[in-house]
mmCIF file of C-alpha atoms and ligand atoms in Angstrom:
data_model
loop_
_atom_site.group_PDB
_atom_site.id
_atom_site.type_symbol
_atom_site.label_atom_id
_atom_site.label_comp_id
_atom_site.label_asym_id
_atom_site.label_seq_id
_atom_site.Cartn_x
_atom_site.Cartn_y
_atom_site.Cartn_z
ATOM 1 C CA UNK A 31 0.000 0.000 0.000
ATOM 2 C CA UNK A 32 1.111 3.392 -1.177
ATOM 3 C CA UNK A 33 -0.388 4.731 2.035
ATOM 4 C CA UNK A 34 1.544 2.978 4.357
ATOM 5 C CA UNK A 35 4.384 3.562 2.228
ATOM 6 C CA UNK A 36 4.952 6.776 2.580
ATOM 7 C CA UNK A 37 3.672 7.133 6.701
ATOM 8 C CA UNK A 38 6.451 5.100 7.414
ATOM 9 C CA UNK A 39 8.637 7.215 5.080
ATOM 10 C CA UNK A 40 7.902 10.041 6.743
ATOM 11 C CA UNK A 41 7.921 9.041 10.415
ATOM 12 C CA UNK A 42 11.529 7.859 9.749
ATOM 13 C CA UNK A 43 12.470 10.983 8.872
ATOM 14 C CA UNK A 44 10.826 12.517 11.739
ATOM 15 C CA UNK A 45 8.991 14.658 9.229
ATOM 16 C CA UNK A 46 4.717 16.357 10.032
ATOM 17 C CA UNK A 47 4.128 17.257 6.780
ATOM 18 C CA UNK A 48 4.286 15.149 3.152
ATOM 19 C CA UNK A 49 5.047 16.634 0.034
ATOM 20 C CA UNK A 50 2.479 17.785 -2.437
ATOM 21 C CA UNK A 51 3.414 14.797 -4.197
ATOM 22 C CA UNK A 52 2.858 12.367 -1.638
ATOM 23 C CA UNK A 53 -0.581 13.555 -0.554
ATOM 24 C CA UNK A 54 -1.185 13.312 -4.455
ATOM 25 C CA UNK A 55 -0.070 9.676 -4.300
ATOM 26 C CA UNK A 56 -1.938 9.260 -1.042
ATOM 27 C CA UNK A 57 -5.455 10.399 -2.344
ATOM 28 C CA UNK A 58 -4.717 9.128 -5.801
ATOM 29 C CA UNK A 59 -4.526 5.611 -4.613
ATOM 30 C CA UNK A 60 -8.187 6.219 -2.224
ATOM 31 C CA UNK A 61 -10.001 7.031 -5.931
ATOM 32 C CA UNK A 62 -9.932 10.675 -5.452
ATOM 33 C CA UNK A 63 -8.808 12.540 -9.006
ATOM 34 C CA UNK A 64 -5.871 14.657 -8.830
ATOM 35 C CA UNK A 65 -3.499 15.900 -11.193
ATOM 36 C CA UNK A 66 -0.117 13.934 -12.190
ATOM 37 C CA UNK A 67 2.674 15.482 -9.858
ATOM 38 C CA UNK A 68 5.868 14.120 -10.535
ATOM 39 C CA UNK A 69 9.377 15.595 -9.423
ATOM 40 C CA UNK A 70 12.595 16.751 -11.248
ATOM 41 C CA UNK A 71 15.484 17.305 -9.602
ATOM 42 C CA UNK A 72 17.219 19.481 -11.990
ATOM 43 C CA UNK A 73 16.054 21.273 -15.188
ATOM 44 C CA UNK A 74 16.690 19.449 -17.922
ATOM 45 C CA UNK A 75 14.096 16.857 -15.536
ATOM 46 C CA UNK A 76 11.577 19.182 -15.442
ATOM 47 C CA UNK A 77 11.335 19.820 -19.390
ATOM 48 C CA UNK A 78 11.782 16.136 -19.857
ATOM 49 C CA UNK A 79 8.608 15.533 -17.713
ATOM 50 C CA UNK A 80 7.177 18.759 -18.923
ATOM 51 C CA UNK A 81 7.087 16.477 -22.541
ATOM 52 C CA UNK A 82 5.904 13.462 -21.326
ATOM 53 C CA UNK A 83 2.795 15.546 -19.260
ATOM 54 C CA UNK A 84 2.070 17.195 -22.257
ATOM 55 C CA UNK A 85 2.169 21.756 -22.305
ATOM 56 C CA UNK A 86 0.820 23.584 -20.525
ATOM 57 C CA UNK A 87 2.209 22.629 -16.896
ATOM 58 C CA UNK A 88 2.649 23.688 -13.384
ATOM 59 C CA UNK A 89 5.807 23.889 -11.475
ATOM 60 C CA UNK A 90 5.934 24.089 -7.923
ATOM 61 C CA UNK A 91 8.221 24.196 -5.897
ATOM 62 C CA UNK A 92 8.445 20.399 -3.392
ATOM 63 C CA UNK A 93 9.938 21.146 0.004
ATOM 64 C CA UNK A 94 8.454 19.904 3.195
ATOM 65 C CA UNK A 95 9.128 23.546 4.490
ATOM 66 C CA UNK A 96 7.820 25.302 2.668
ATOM 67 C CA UNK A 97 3.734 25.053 2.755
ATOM 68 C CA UNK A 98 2.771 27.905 1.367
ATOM 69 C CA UNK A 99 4.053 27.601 -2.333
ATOM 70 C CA UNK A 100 2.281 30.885 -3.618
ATOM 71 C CA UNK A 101 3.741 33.278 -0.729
ATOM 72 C CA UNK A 102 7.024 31.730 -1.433
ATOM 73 C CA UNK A 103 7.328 32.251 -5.585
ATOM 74 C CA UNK A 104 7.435 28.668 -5.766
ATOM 75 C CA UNK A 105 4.094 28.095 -8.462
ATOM 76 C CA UNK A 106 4.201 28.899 -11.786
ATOM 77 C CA UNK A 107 1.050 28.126 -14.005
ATOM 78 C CA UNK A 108 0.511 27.666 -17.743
ATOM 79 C CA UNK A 109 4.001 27.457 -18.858
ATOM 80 C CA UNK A 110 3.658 27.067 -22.751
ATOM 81 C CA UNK A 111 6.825 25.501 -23.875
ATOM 82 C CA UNK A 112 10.582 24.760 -23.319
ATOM 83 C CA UNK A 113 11.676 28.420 -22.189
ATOM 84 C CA UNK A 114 8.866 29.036 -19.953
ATOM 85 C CA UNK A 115 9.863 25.955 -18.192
ATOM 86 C CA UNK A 116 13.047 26.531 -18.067
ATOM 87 C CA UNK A 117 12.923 29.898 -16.655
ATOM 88 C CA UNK A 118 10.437 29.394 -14.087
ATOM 89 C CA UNK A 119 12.206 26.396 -12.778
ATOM 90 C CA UNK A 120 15.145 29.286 -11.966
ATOM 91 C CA UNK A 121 12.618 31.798 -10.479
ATOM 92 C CA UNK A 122 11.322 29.359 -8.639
ATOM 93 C CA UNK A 123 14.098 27.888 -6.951
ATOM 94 C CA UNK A 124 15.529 31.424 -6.495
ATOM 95 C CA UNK A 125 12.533 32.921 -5.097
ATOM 96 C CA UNK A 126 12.135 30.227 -2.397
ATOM 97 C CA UNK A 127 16.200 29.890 -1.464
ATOM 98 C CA UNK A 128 15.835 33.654 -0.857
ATOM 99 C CA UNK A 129 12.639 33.920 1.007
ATOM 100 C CA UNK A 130 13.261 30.221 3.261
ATOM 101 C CA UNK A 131 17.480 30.329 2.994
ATOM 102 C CA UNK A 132 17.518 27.100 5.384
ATOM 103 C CA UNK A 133 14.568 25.145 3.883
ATOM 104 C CA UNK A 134 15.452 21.769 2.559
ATOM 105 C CA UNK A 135 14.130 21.548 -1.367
ATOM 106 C CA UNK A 136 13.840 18.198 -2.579
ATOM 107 C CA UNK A 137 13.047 19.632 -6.497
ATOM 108 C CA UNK A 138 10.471 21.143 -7.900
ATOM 109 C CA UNK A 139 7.469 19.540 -9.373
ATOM 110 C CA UNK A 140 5.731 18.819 -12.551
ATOM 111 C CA UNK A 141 2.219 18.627 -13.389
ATOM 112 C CA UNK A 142 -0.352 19.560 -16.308
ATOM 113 C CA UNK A 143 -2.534 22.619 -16.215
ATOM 114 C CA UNK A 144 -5.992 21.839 -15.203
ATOM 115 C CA UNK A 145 -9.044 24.015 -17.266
ATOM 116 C CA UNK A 146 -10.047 26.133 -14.794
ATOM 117 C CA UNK A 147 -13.426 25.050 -13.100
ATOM 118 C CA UNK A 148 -15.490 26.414 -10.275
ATOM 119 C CA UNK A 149 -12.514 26.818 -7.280
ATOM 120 C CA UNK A 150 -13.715 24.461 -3.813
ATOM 121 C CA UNK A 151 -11.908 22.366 -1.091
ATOM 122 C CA UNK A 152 -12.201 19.668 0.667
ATOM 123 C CA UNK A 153 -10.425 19.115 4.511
ATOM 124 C CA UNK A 154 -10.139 16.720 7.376
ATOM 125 C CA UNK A 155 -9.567 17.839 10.469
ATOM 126 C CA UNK A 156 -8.860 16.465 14.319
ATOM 127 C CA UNK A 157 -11.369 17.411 16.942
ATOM 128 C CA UNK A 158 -10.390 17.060 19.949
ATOM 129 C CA UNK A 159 -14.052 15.467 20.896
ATOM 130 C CA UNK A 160 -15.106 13.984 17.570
ATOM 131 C CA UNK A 161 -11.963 12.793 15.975
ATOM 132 C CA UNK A 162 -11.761 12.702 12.216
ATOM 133 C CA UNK A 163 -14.218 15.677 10.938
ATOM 134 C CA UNK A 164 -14.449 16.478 7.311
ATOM 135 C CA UNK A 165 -15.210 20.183 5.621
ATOM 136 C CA UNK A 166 -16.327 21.061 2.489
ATOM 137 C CA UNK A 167 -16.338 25.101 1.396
ATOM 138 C CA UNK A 168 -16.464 27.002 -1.919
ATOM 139 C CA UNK A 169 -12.964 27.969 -2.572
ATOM 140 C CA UNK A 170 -11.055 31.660 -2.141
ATOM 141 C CA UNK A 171 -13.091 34.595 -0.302
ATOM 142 C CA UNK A 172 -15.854 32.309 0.415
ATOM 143 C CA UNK A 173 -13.784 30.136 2.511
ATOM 144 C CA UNK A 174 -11.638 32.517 3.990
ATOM 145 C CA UNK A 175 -13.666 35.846 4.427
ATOM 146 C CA UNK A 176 -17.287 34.133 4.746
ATOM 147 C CA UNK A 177 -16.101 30.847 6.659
ATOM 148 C CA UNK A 178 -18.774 29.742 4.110
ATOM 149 C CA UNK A 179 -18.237 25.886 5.008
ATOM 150 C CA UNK A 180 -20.358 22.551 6.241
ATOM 151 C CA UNK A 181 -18.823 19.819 8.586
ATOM 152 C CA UNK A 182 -19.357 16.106 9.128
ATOM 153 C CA UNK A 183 -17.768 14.107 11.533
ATOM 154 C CA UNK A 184 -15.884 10.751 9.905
ATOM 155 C CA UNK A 185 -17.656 8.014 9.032
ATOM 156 C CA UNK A 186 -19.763 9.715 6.203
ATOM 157 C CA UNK A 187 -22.644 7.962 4.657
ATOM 158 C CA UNK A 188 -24.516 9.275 1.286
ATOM 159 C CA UNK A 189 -26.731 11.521 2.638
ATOM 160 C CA UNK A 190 -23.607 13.796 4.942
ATOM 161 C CA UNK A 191 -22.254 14.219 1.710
ATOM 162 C CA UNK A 192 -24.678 15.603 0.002
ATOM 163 C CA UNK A 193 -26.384 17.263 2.913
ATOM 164 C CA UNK A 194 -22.796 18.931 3.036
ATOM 165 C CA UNK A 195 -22.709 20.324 0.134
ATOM 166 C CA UNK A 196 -26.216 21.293 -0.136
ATOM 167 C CA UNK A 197 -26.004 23.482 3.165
ATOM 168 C CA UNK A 198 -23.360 25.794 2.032
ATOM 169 C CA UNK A 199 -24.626 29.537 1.611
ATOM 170 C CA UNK A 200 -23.039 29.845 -2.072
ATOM 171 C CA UNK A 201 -24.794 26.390 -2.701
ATOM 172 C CA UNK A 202 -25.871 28.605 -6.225
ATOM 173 C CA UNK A 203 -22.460 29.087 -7.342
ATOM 174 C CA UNK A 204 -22.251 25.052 -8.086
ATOM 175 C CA UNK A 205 -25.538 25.102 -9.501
ATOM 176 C CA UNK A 206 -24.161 27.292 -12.420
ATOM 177 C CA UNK A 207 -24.987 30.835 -12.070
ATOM 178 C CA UNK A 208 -25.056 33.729 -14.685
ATOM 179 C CA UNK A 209 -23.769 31.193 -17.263
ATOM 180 C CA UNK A 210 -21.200 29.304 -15.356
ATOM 181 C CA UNK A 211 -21.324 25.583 -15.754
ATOM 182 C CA UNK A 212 -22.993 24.078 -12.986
ATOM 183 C CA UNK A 213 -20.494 21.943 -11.023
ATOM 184 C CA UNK A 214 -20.566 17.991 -10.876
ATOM 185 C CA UNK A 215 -22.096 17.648 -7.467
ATOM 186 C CA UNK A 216 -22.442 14.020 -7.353
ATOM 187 C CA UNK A 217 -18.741 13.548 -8.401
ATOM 188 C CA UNK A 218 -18.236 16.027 -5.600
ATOM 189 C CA UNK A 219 -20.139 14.233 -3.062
ATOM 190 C CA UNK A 220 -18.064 10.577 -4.062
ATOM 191 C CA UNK A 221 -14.527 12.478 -3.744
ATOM 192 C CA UNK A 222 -16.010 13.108 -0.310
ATOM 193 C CA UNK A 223 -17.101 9.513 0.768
ATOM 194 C CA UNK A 224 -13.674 8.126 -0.653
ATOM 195 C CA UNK A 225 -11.840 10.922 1.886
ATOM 196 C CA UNK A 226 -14.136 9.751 4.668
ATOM 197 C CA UNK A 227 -13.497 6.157 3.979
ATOM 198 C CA UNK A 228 -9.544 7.186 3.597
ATOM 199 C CA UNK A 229 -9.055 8.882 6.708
ATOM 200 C CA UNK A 230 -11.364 6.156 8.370
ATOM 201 C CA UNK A 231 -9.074 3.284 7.944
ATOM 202 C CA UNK A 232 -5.313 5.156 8.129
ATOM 203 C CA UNK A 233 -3.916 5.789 11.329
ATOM 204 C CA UNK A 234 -1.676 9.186 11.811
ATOM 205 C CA UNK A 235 -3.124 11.570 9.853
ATOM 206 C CA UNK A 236 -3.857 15.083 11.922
ATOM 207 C CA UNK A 237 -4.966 17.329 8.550
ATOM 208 C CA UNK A 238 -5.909 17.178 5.099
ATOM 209 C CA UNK A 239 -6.369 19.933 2.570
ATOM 210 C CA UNK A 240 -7.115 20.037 -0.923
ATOM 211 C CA UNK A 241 -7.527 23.400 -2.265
ATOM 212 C CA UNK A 242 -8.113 23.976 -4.162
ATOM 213 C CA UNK A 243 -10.385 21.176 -6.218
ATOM 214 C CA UNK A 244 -11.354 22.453 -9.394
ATOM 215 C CA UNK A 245 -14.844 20.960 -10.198
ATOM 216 C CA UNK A 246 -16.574 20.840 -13.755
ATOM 217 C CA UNK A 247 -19.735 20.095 -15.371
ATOM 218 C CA UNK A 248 -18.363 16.685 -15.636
ATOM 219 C CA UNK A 249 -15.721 15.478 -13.111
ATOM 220 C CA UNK A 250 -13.250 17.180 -10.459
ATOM 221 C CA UNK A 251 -9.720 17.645 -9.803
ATOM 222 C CA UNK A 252 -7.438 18.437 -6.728
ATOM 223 C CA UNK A 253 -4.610 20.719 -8.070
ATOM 224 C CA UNK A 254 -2.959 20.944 -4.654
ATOM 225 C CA UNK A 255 -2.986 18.978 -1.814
ATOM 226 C CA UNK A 256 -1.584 18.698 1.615
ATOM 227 C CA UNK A 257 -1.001 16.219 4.595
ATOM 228 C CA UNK A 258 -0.367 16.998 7.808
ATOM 229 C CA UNK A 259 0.834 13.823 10.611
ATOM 230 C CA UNK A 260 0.044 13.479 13.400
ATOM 231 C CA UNK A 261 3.645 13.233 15.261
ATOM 232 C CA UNK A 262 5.302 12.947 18.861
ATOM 233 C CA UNK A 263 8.497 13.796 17.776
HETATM 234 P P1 LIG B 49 -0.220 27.040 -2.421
HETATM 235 O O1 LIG B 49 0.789 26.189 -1.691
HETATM 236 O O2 LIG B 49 0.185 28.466 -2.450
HETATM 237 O O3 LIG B 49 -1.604 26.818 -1.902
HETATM 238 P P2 LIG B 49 -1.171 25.853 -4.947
HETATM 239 O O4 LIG B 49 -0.586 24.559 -5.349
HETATM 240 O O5 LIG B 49 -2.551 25.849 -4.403
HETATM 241 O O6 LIG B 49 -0.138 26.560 -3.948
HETATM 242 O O7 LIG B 49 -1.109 26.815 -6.213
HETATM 243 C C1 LIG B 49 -1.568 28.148 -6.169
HETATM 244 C C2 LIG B 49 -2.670 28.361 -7.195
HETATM 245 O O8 LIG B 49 -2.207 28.008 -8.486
HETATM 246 C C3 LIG B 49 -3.900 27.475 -6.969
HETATM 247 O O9 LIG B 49 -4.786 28.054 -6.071
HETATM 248 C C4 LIG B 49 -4.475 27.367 -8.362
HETATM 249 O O10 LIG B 49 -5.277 28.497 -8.657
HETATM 250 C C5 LIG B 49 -3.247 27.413 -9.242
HETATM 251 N N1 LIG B 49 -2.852 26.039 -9.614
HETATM 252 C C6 LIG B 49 -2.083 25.191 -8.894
HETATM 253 N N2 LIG B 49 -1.920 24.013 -9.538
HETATM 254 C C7 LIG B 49 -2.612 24.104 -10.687
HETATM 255 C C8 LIG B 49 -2.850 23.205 -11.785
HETATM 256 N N3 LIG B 49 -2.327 21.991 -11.836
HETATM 257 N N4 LIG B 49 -3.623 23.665 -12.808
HETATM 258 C C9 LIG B 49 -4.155 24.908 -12.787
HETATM 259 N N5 LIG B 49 -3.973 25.792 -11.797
HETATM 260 C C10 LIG B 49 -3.211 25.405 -10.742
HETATM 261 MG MG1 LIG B 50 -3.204 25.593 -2.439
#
């Protein structure tokens, strides 16, 4: 198991938080659709694998300290060809060795540009009274000026799900409104049961974020992810 894999990984290394990648990996292998992220260690890597995905990608920049990509300069989005790559592999990593000088940068990563798509995300947390809880919120201001989001508390069964998603305030915004496509709520609501059943059966976990997920008229994907441990080191 990938899973397992990787917690051990990490708790050797005496590390709380996994890589992009890894909670990519991690989610990928519980059904939930997110975007190829594979790492390059140098930049001839990251236009090999820039090839192989296919233009336009996303580099980012894969360090355990450094959470916030965006804040550091360490994403670049729709990079078109050969040069773009090239040159925002260097911002990147100069960008991040200036702003975190003693952060430990494993690469940078590679992964395709997802169509853009109404923004949301997805969480677990750890209550100290319930345990495992999972949130659901429309993604940007909503989430983070109008703490427009719905809990459940871990297991979820069909109806939490959709009862989640129904009780948010901007519940409109995902039914398509003034000629946005209407979002893929059922996909929405099985991306959701898949977490639940995830974070059910793994051990060690303390948070999970994906934001954001961008969801279509037909589908959903996670574009960034992140996985916090629970440690006692
Ligand atoms: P941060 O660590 O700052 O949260 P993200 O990985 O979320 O970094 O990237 C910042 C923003 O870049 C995202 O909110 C999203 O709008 C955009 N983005 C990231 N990855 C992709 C992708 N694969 N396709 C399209 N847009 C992306
Ligand atoms: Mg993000």
């Amino acid at each position: 198991m990938i899973v397992d894999d990787i917690l051990s990984k990490a708790t050797k290394e005496k590390r709380h938080v996994l890589t992009e990648i890894e909670a990519k990996q991690i989610l990928a292998e519980a059904g939930i659709n997110c975007t190829d992220t594979r790492l390059a260690t140098n930049k001839d890597a990251a236009v090999a694998l820039s090839e192989e995905i296919g233009y336009p990608v996303v580099l980012k920049i894969s360090s355990v300290d450094i959470t916030h990509k965006s804040d550091a300069g360490g994403v670049k989005v729709n990079l078109s060809d050969k040069t773009a790559v090239e040159k925002a592999y260097d911002d990147i990593m100069a960008s991040c060795t200036a702003k975190f000088p003693n952060a430990d940068i494993e690469g940078i990563s590679v992964q395709g540009m997802a169509q853009a798509g109404t923004e949301v995300i997805i969480g677990m947390t750890q209550d100290p009274s319930f345990g495992p809880v999972l949130m659901f919120g429309l993604g940007g201001i909503f989430v983070e000026v109008l703490k427009d989001v719905a809990f459940r508390i871990v297991p979820l069964d069909k109806n939490d799900a959709s009862d989640m998603i129904h009780e948010i305030k901007g519940k409109k915004l995902l039914e398509g409104y003034r000629g946005q496509d209407p979002a893929d709520i059922p996909f929405l609501e099985a991306m959701l049961l898949k977490l639940s059943e995830l974070v059910d059966k793994t051990e060690g976990i303390a948070e999970i974020d994906m934001n954001p997920v961008f969801a279509y008229k037909q589908g959903a994907v996670v574009v960034d992810a992140r996985i916090i441990l629970e440690t006692s080191y």
